[in-house]
């Protein structure tokens, strides 16, 4: 009789452990499947919702006047963070009081509600000469532009030409509205001699 009772207890314990292992395995499979489905959904959410070839976008200022034009070979918009990637971007600022600036690069990433443009690869910024300002050209590998604020900055090496004056540095902050440029790091400034009167 005691052997039967002991055997029943052992069998009951084995069955209870087996049930716990089965339930635990089922729960683990459900957790892994759910994580896999969520990862797949996130992957699909980050897929572009539209792609535009050879586009041009005009951004207006608060008074309803064109502030700048962004164009490029291809624009890819991602809805998950409302950002856009641009191939061969061209940015043309149309500031009313200041001379317009033109910016080219290999790629651009537009985010923060279209208020920040990160240009990358062979960035070239040109401001033509006007009666009140000398021609300006700047080259750098990367540049972050805040078009609404008419300012730009980079932590990368910069080569700058202002008229016949050239300057190099590492890092730069510029404001087109105030016409101020601040170069950082070690660099070089070459100024032509003044004209003799």
PDB file of C-alpha atoms in Angstrom, residues 67-68 91-103 125-130 132-138 143-153 160 162 172-182:
ATOM      1  CA  UNK A  67      11.827  81.149 -48.436  1.00  0.00           C
ATOM      2  CA  UNK A  68      13.800  78.372 -50.133  1.00  0.00           C
ATOM      3  CA  UNK A  91      18.956  73.889 -51.809  1.00  0.00           C
ATOM      4  CA  UNK A  92      18.381  77.460 -53.010  1.00  0.00           C
ATOM      5  CA  UNK A  93      17.591  80.026 -50.321  1.00  0.00           C
ATOM      6  CA  UNK A  94      15.451  83.002 -51.306  1.00  0.00           C
ATOM      7  CA  UNK A  95      16.046  85.316 -48.367  1.00  0.00           C
ATOM      8  CA  UNK A  96      14.580  88.696 -49.186  1.00  0.00           C
ATOM      9  CA  UNK A  97      17.189  90.923 -47.529  1.00  0.00           C
ATOM     10  CA  UNK A  98      20.289  88.754 -47.908  1.00  0.00           C
ATOM     11  CA  UNK A  99      21.951  87.383 -51.041  1.00  0.00           C
ATOM     12  CA  UNK A 100      20.598  83.950 -52.039  1.00  0.00           C
ATOM     13  CA  UNK A 101      22.696  80.853 -51.329  1.00  0.00           C
ATOM     14  CA  UNK A 102      22.924  77.639 -53.340  1.00  0.00           C
ATOM     15  CA  UNK A 103      23.906  74.320 -51.734  1.00  0.00           C
ATOM     16  CA  UNK A 125      27.785  76.172 -50.743  1.00  0.00           C
ATOM     17  CA  UNK A 126      27.900  79.171 -53.098  1.00  0.00           C
ATOM     18  CA  UNK A 127      26.674  82.725 -52.574  1.00  0.00           C
ATOM     19  CA  UNK A 128      27.167  84.881 -55.684  1.00  0.00           C
ATOM     20  CA  UNK A 129      28.670  88.335 -55.382  1.00  0.00           C
ATOM     21  CA  UNK A 130      26.291  91.280 -55.089  1.00  0.00           C
ATOM     22  CA  UNK A 132      26.947  94.792 -51.129  1.00  0.00           C
ATOM     23  CA  UNK A 133      28.652  91.403 -50.602  1.00  0.00           C
ATOM     24  CA  UNK A 134      31.610  89.476 -51.967  1.00  0.00           C
ATOM     25  CA  UNK A 135      31.172  86.043 -53.505  1.00  0.00           C
ATOM     26  CA  UNK A 136      31.343  83.215 -50.981  1.00  0.00           C
ATOM     27  CA  UNK A 137      32.120  79.525 -51.493  1.00  0.00           C
ATOM     28  CA  UNK A 138      32.397  76.841 -48.848  1.00  0.00           C
ATOM     29  CA  UNK A 143      26.713  70.335 -43.169  1.00  0.00           C
ATOM     30  CA  UNK A 144      23.554  70.791 -41.091  1.00  0.00           C
ATOM     31  CA  UNK A 145      21.317  73.564 -42.395  1.00  0.00           C
ATOM     32  CA  UNK A 146      18.422  75.235 -40.562  1.00  0.00           C
ATOM     33  CA  UNK A 147      16.766  77.001 -43.520  1.00  0.00           C
ATOM     34  CA  UNK A 148      14.037  78.752 -41.521  1.00  0.00           C
ATOM     35  CA  UNK A 149      16.681  80.304 -39.264  1.00  0.00           C
ATOM     36  CA  UNK A 150      19.129  80.987 -42.142  1.00  0.00           C
ATOM     37  CA  UNK A 151      21.969  79.311 -40.288  1.00  0.00           C
ATOM     38  CA  UNK A 152      24.226  76.306 -40.790  1.00  0.00           C
ATOM     39  CA  UNK A 153      26.863  74.375 -38.849  1.00  0.00           C
ATOM     40  CA  UNK A 160      36.006  78.855 -47.185  1.00  0.00           C
ATOM     41  CA  UNK A 162      35.253  85.007 -49.453  1.00  0.00           C
ATOM     42  CA  UNK A 172      31.976  76.067 -38.483  1.00  0.00           C
ATOM     43  CA  UNK A 173      28.863  78.035 -37.563  1.00  0.00           C
ATOM     44  CA  UNK A 174      27.388  80.521 -40.022  1.00  0.00           C
ATOM     45  CA  UNK A 175      24.365  82.807 -40.058  1.00  0.00           C
ATOM     46  CA  UNK A 176      23.313  84.180 -43.443  1.00  0.00           C
ATOM     47  CA  UNK A 177      20.950  86.730 -41.878  1.00  0.00           C
ATOM     48  CA  UNK A 178      23.753  88.405 -39.902  1.00  0.00           C
ATOM     49  CA  UNK A 179      26.529  87.431 -42.363  1.00  0.00           C
ATOM     50  CA  UNK A 180      28.616  86.030 -39.516  1.00  0.00           C
ATOM     51  CA  UNK A 181      30.872  82.995 -39.943  1.00  0.00           C
ATOM     52  CA  UNK A 182      32.754  81.367 -37.081  1.00  0.00           C
TER      53      UNK A 182
END
